[in-house]
XYZ file of C-alpha atoms in Angstrom:
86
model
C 131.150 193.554 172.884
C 128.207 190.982 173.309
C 125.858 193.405 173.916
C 126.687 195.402 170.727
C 126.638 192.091 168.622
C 123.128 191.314 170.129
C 122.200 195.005 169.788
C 123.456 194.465 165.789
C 121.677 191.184 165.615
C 117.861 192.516 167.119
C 118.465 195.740 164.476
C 118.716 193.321 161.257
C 115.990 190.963 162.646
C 113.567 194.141 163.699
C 114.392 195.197 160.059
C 114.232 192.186 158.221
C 110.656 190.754 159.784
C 108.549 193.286 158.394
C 110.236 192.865 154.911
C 109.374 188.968 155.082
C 105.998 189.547 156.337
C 105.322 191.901 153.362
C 105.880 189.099 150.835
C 103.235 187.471 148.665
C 104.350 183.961 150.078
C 100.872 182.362 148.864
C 100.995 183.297 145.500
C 105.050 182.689 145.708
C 103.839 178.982 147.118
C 101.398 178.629 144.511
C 103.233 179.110 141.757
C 106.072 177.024 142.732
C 103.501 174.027 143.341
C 101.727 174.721 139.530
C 105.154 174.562 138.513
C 106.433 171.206 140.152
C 103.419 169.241 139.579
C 103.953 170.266 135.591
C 107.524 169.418 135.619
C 106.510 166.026 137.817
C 103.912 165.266 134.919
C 105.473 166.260 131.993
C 104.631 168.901 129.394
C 103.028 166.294 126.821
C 99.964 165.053 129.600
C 99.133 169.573 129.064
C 96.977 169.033 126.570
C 97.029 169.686 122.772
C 94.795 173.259 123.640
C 93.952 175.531 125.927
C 90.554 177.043 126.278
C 90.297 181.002 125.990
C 86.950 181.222 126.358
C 84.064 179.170 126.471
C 80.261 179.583 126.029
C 76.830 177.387 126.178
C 73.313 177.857 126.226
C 70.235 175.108 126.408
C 67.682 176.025 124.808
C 64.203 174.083 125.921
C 61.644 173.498 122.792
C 58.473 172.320 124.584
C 57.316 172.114 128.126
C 57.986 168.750 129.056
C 62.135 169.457 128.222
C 62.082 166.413 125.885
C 63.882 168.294 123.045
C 65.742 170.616 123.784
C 68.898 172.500 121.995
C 72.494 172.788 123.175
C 74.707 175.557 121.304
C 78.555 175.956 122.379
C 81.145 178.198 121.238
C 84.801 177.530 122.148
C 88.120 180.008 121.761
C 91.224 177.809 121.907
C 94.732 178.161 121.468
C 96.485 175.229 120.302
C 99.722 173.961 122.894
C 101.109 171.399 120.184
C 102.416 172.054 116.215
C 101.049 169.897 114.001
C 97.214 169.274 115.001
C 95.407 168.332 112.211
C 91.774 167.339 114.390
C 90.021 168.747 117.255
């Protein structure tokens, strides 16, 4: 009866390795460390926003690069109720 329990055992493990290997462990992993680390510092050290989308450009006016202009478009979404500045 051993060697039917052993026989029983290798099946499930033969079985179950592949399964386990097929997993997305990193992203799994990931996740549960983006997760801790918020719950370790708190929701309200988040931010008020988050940034959807954000653009620059400098713009040199003469040769040199003594003027120059810098132009910046941002797309937030705001975390918090109740902001009244940005």
């Amino acid at each position: 009866m051993s060697d039917e329990k052993q026989k029983g055992n290798s099946n499930i493990l033969d079985r179950l390795i592949p399964v386990l290997c097929g997993l997305p462990w990193l992203e799994v992993v990931g996740e549960a460390w983006k997760l801790a680390r918020k719950v370790l510092q708190g929701e309200s050290s988040a931010g008020m926003y988050e940034v959807l989308e954000y653009e620059s450009s400098l713009e040199l006016n003469d040769r040199r690069g003594k003027r120059a202009t810098f132009k910046k478009r941002e797309e937030v979404r705001y975390l918090q109720d109740s902001v009244i500045a940005y």
